[in-house]
Short mmCIF file of C-alpha atoms and ligand atoms in Angstrom, two decimals:
data_model
loop_
_atom_site.label_atom_id
_atom_site.label_comp_id
_atom_site.label_asym_id
_atom_site.label_seq_id
_atom_site.Cartn_x
_atom_site.Cartn_y
_atom_site.Cartn_z
CA UNK A 1 68.84 126.22 96.57
CA UNK A 2 70.09 124.68 99.80
CA UNK A 3 73.78 125.26 99.07
CA UNK A 4 73.83 128.48 97.08
CA UNK A 5 76.84 130.64 97.94
CA UNK A 6 78.85 127.62 99.11
CA UNK A 7 82.02 126.33 97.49
CA UNK A 8 82.65 122.58 97.50
CA UNK A 9 85.71 120.49 96.70
CA UNK A 10 85.12 116.83 95.85
CA UNK A 11 88.18 114.61 95.56
CA UNK A 12 87.89 111.94 92.88
CA UNK A 13 85.01 113.82 91.29
CA UNK A 14 85.65 112.62 87.76
CA UNK A 15 83.87 109.27 87.98
CA UNK A 16 81.50 107.06 89.96
CA UNK A 17 80.26 108.24 93.34
CA UNK A 18 82.40 111.40 93.26
CA UNK A 19 80.88 112.44 89.96
CA UNK A 20 77.34 111.99 91.35
CA UNK A 21 78.33 114.03 94.43
CA UNK A 22 79.64 116.88 92.22
CA UNK A 23 76.40 116.89 90.24
CA UNK A 24 74.18 116.78 93.33
CA UNK A 25 76.10 119.56 95.08
CA UNK A 26 75.92 121.74 91.97
CA UNK A 27 72.24 120.94 91.65
CA UNK A 28 71.76 122.21 95.21
CA UNK A 29 73.50 125.47 94.27
CA UNK A 30 77.13 125.01 95.33
CA UNK A 31 80.05 125.96 93.11
CA UNK A 32 82.08 122.77 92.69
CA UNK A 33 85.81 122.19 92.43
CA UNK A 34 86.16 118.78 90.81
CA UNK A 35 89.41 117.02 91.69
CA UNK A 36 90.67 114.18 89.52
CA UNK A 37 93.88 112.25 89.16
CA UNK A 38 94.09 110.78 85.65
CA UNK A 39 90.64 111.06 84.05
CA UNK A 40 90.86 114.59 82.70
CA UNK A 41 88.36 114.02 79.93
CA UNK A 42 85.79 112.57 82.35
CA UNK A 43 86.34 115.47 84.77
CA UNK A 44 85.81 117.99 81.93
CA UNK A 45 82.62 116.20 81.02
CA UNK A 46 81.30 116.55 84.59
CA UNK A 47 82.15 120.28 84.62
CA UNK A 48 80.52 120.76 81.21
CA UNK A 49 77.36 118.97 82.31
CA UNK A 50 77.12 121.10 85.44
CA UNK A 51 77.65 124.32 83.44
CA UNK A 52 74.99 123.27 80.93
CA UNK A 53 72.55 122.80 83.80
CA UNK A 54 73.32 126.37 84.94
CA UNK A 55 75.78 125.50 87.69
CA UNK A 56 79.39 126.50 88.37
CA UNK A 57 82.27 124.01 88.31
CA UNK A 58 85.93 123.70 87.40
CA UNK A 59 88.44 120.86 87.34
CA UNK A 60 91.65 120.48 89.34
CA UNK A 61 94.23 117.75 88.80
CA UNK A 62 96.03 116.33 91.84
CA UNK A 63 97.05 112.96 93.19
CA UNK A 64 95.65 113.31 96.71
CA UNK A 65 98.29 110.94 98.07
CA UNK A 66 101.00 113.51 97.32
CA UNK A 67 101.19 116.39 99.76
CA UNK A 68 102.83 118.81 97.32
CA UNK A 69 100.23 118.08 94.64
CA UNK A 70 97.45 118.77 97.15
CA UNK A 71 99.12 122.05 98.13
CA UNK A 72 99.33 123.06 94.43
CA UNK A 73 95.66 122.18 94.01
CA UNK A 74 94.81 124.26 97.08
CA UNK A 75 96.41 127.33 95.50
CA UNK A 76 94.55 126.77 92.23
CA UNK A 77 91.18 126.19 93.90
CA UNK A 78 91.56 129.27 96.11
CA UNK A 79 92.63 131.37 93.12
CA UNK A 80 89.51 130.25 91.24
CA UNK A 81 86.86 130.14 93.98
CA UNK A 82 88.36 132.04 96.95
CA UNK A 83 87.59 129.40 99.55
CA UNK A 84 86.30 125.89 100.24
CA UNK A 85 83.30 125.56 102.58
CA UNK A 86 82.43 121.94 101.87
CA UNK A 87 85.12 119.29 101.58
CA UNK A 88 84.16 115.81 100.40
CA UNK A 89 87.03 113.33 100.71
CA UNK A 90 85.84 110.76 98.20
CA UNK A 91 88.90 109.65 96.18
CA UNK A 92 89.67 106.01 96.73
CA UNK A 93 91.23 102.92 95.17
CA UNK A 94 91.28 99.17 95.75
CA UNK A 95 94.11 96.65 95.37
CA UNK A 96 92.34 93.46 96.34
CA UNK A 97 94.02 90.18 97.22
CA UNK A 98 94.02 87.88 100.23
CA UNK A 99 96.23 89.08 103.05
CA UNK A 100 98.59 86.12 102.59
CA UNK A 101 99.32 87.34 99.05
CA UNK A 102 99.13 91.06 99.78
CA UNK A 103 102.52 92.73 99.36
CA UNK A 104 103.68 95.91 101.00
CA UNK A 105 103.15 97.86 97.78
CA UNK A 106 99.42 97.00 97.62
CA UNK A 107 99.06 97.83 101.31
CA UNK A 108 100.86 101.16 100.99
CA UNK A 109 99.08 102.21 97.77
CA UNK A 110 95.62 101.84 99.29
CA UNK A 111 96.57 103.46 102.59
CA UNK A 112 98.27 106.37 100.85
CA UNK A 113 95.28 107.32 98.66
CA UNK A 114 92.38 106.32 100.93
CA UNK A 115 93.83 107.53 104.23
CA UNK A 116 96.85 109.81 103.69
CA UNK A 117 94.95 111.57 100.89
CA UNK A 118 92.25 112.47 103.39
CA UNK A 119 94.91 113.77 105.80
CA UNK A 120 96.53 116.00 103.15
CA UNK A 121 93.24 117.40 101.81
CA UNK A 122 91.76 118.04 105.24
CA UNK A 123 95.00 119.70 106.40
CA UNK A 124 95.03 121.88 103.30
CA UNK A 125 91.51 123.26 103.58
CA UNK A 126 90.81 123.24 107.32
CA UNK A 127 92.70 126.45 108.08
CA UNK A 128 90.34 128.49 105.86
CA UNK A 129 87.31 126.88 107.50
CA UNK A 130 88.70 127.73 110.93
CA UNK A 131 89.31 131.36 109.89
CA UNK A 132 85.72 131.72 108.67
CA UNK A 133 84.20 129.68 111.52
CA UNK A 134 82.30 127.52 109.07
CA UNK A 135 82.90 124.22 107.34
CA UNK A 136 81.45 120.86 106.41
CA UNK A 137 83.70 117.85 105.95
CA UNK A 138 82.44 114.48 104.74
CA UNK A 139 84.56 111.37 104.34
CA UNK A 140 83.45 108.56 102.08
CA UNK A 141 84.18 105.43 104.09
CA UNK A 142 82.70 102.01 103.29
CA UNK A 143 80.69 99.16 104.73
CA UNK A 144 83.93 97.20 104.30
CA UNK A 145 85.48 99.33 107.06
CA UNK A 146 82.59 98.29 109.32
CA UNK A 147 82.25 94.56 108.66
CA UNK A 148 85.42 93.60 106.74
CA UNK A 149 85.58 91.81 103.40
CA UNK A 150 87.64 88.95 102.01
CA UNK A 151 90.56 90.23 99.97
CA UNK A 152 90.32 93.80 101.24
CA UNK A 153 92.46 93.96 104.39
CA UNK A 154 94.20 97.12 103.15
CA UNK A 155 90.97 98.80 102.05
CA UNK A 156 89.08 97.79 105.23
CA UNK A 157 91.91 99.15 107.40
CA UNK A 158 91.87 102.50 105.60
CA UNK A 159 88.07 102.82 105.60
CA UNK A 160 87.79 101.87 109.30
CA UNK A 161 90.51 104.41 110.10
CA UNK A 162 88.40 107.11 108.47
CA UNK A 163 85.62 106.44 110.96
CA UNK A 164 87.92 106.98 113.95
CA UNK A 165 89.34 110.06 112.27
CA UNK A 166 85.82 111.40 111.66
CA UNK A 167 84.84 111.06 115.33
CA UNK A 168 88.02 112.63 116.64
CA UNK A 169 88.05 115.56 114.22
CA UNK A 170 84.35 116.15 114.92
CA UNK A 171 85.08 116.49 118.64
CA UNK A 172 88.05 118.80 118.07
CA UNK A 173 86.08 121.08 115.74
CA UNK A 174 82.64 120.96 117.36
CA UNK A 175 82.84 124.48 118.79
CA UNK A 176 84.35 125.95 115.61
CA UNK A 177 81.32 125.84 113.31
CA UNK A 178 82.72 122.84 111.47
CA UNK A 179 80.99 119.47 111.26
CA UNK A 180 82.76 116.26 110.29
CA UNK A 181 80.82 113.19 109.24
CA UNK A 182 81.27 110.02 107.24
CA UNK A 183 79.11 108.26 104.70
CA UNK A 184 79.56 104.51 104.53
CA UNK A 185 78.19 103.17 101.26
CA UNK A 186 77.43 99.49 100.82
CA UNK A 187 77.95 98.12 97.31
CA UNK A 188 77.33 100.79 94.69
CA UNK A 189 77.16 100.51 90.89
CA UNK A 190 80.46 102.06 89.79
CA UNK A 191 83.56 100.93 87.90
CA UNK A 192 85.10 99.96 91.25
CA UNK A 193 82.40 97.33 91.79
CA UNK A 194 82.21 96.44 88.07
CA UNK A 195 85.79 95.21 88.50
CA UNK A 196 84.56 92.54 90.94
CA UNK A 197 83.91 89.22 89.09
CA UNK A 198 80.26 88.70 88.08
CA UNK A 199 79.92 85.57 90.23
CA UNK A 200 81.05 87.38 93.40
CA UNK A 201 78.80 90.37 92.63
CA UNK A 202 75.86 87.97 92.36
CA UNK A 203 76.67 86.58 95.80
CA UNK A 204 76.97 90.09 97.25
CA UNK A 205 73.49 91.02 95.99
CA UNK A 206 71.97 88.05 97.82
CA UNK A 207 73.39 89.48 101.07
CA UNK A 208 71.76 92.90 100.55
CA UNK A 209 68.26 93.05 102.09
CA UNK A 210 67.09 95.31 99.22
CA UNK A 211 68.48 92.75 96.72
CA UNK A 212 70.19 95.36 94.56
CA UNK A 213 73.31 97.48 94.41
CA UNK A 214 72.96 101.14 95.32
CA UNK A 215 73.37 103.98 92.82
CA UNK A 216 75.97 106.75 93.06
CA UNK A 217 73.07 109.22 93.24
CA UNK A 218 71.74 107.54 96.39
CA UNK A 219 75.11 108.10 98.06
CA UNK A 220 75.28 111.68 96.78
CA UNK A 221 71.94 112.55 98.40
CA UNK A 222 73.31 111.55 101.81
CA UNK A 223 76.33 113.80 101.26
CA UNK A 224 74.17 116.78 100.24
CA UNK A 225 72.15 116.31 103.42
CA UNK A 226 75.24 116.21 105.65
CA UNK A 227 76.72 119.40 104.17
CA UNK A 228 73.40 121.27 104.26
CA UNK A 229 72.02 123.39 107.09
CA UNK A 230 69.48 120.64 107.79
CA UNK A 231 72.36 118.67 109.32
CA UNK A 232 73.64 121.55 111.47
CA UNK A 233 73.51 119.51 114.72
CA UNK A 234 74.98 116.34 113.25
CA UNK A 235 78.71 115.72 113.69
CA UNK A 236 80.95 112.71 114.26
CA UNK A 237 78.38 110.40 112.68
CA UNK A 238 78.46 107.71 110.05
CA UNK A 239 75.52 107.62 107.69
CA UNK A 240 75.11 104.14 106.21
CA UNK A 241 73.82 103.97 102.64
CA UNK A 242 73.75 100.23 102.10
CA UNK A 243 70.29 98.86 101.34
CA UNK A 244 70.12 97.43 104.86
CA UNK A 245 73.24 95.28 104.49
CA UNK A 246 74.75 96.39 107.80
CA UNK A 247 72.33 97.72 110.37
P1 NAP B 301 85.70 104.80 91.05
O1 NAP B 301 84.51 104.71 90.16
O2 NAP B 301 86.83 103.88 90.85
O3 NAP B 301 86.23 106.32 91.04
C1 NAP B 301 87.33 106.65 91.82
C2 NAP B 301 87.57 108.12 91.75
O4 NAP B 301 88.68 108.42 92.63
C3 NAP B 301 87.94 108.61 90.38
O5 NAP B 301 87.34 109.87 90.17
C4 NAP B 301 89.46 108.74 90.44
O6 NAP B 301 89.97 109.77 89.62
C5 NAP B 301 89.64 109.13 91.89
N1 NAP B 301 90.99 108.84 92.37
C6 NAP B 301 91.61 107.63 92.49
N2 NAP B 301 92.86 107.79 92.96
C7 NAP B 301 93.04 109.12 93.13
C8 NAP B 301 94.12 109.91 93.59
N3 NAP B 301 95.27 109.34 93.97
N4 NAP B 301 93.97 111.25 93.63
C9 NAP B 301 92.82 111.83 93.25
N5 NAP B 301 91.75 111.13 92.80
C10 NAP B 301 91.87 109.79 92.75
O7 NAP B 301 85.29 104.61 92.57
P2 NAP B 301 83.86 104.79 93.30
O8 NAP B 301 83.22 103.46 93.35
O9 NAP B 301 83.14 105.93 92.75
O10 NAP B 301 84.38 105.12 94.78
C11 NAP B 301 84.42 106.44 95.29
C12 NAP B 301 84.65 106.35 96.79
O11 NAP B 301 83.59 105.60 97.39
C13 NAP B 301 85.94 105.64 97.15
O12 NAP B 301 86.51 106.22 98.31
C14 NAP B 301 85.45 104.23 97.48
O13 NAP B 301 86.32 103.57 98.34
C15 NAP B 301 84.14 104.54 98.14
N6 NAP B 301 83.19 103.43 98.14
C16 NAP B 301 82.77 102.85 96.98
C17 NAP B 301 81.86 101.81 97.03
C18 NAP B 301 81.33 101.13 95.81
O14 NAP B 301 80.63 100.12 95.96
N7 NAP B 301 81.59 101.61 94.61
C19 NAP B 301 81.39 101.37 98.27
C20 NAP B 301 81.84 101.97 99.42
C21 NAP B 301 82.73 103.02 99.35
P3 NAP B 301 90.70 109.52 88.20
O15 NAP B 301 89.85 108.56 87.43
O16 NAP B 301 90.76 110.88 87.61
O17 NAP B 301 92.04 108.97 88.51
#
C-alpha cells in the first residue's frame, strides 16, 4: 500500500472527481477525511464504501470559502485523525455566462470557492506539515485555466491563478519536505460537465484527440501518483489529464 500511514483531506470529496480521489487514496492505504459542503448523504456513501472495502474514512462539513468554517473543520479533522499529510484542494464550482453578462456576484462566487477556498485550506493545514517536515499538496486546476473557455472568465481566472500559486508555494516549501503540484483535468464525466448542454458537449468531444471525456478515476490516479513517494522529486508542476486536448 503506497500511502499506508498517511492521512489525506480531500475538499469536495462527496461527488465527481473528489469522490474518485477519496476512493483512490483510500485504496492506496491512506485514511481519508472527506470534506463536503451540502451533499451529506453522498459524502456518507463515499465513507461507507471506503469502510466496506477495508479502508478508513470520515466526513467533515465545511464551506471552503468561509475561513471560520475551514478552521472548525481543521479542529474536527485533527481531533479525528491527528494530522493531515496529503491535502487535495479539489472543491470547485462554475457560474458560466459570457463576460458581458457576468455580474459581480458570479465572479465573486467562483473566485471565493475555487481560489479563496484553496487559500483557507492550505493555510489551515500547512503549519502541521511544516512542523513534521512532510507534506503533499495537490490543487485541482483545469484545462480552462490554461487555454480559456467561452463563458468561463471567472472560472478560467481562478484556475489559472492556482497554477501560479502552485509554482510559488512549491518554491517556498521546496526545502521543507513539502511538494506542491497541480492536476489540470480536461473535460471529465461529472455532474459539472453534465450541466453543459448536450450540443456543446458534443462539440467539445470533437476537440479532444482521444474523442472521449475523461473519467474521474483517470484524474484520481494522477493525484495518487503526485502524493506518493514515487513523485518525491516533483514539485511546482502541472500534470495534464486531458486526452491530449492541450499539449
Ligand atoms: P462536481 O461533480 O460538481 O463536484 C463538486 C464538489 O465540490 C462536490 O463534492 C461539492 O460538494 C464540492 N463543493 C462545491 N462547493 C464547495 C464549497 N464551497 N465547499 C466545499 N465543497 C464544495 O465537480 P467535479 O467535476 O467533480 O469537479 C471537481 C474539481 O475538478 C473542481 O475544482 C473542478 O473545477 C475541477 N475540474 C473539473 C473538470 C470536469 O470536467 N468535471 C475539469 C477540470 C477541472 P457538495 O456537493 O457537498 O456541496
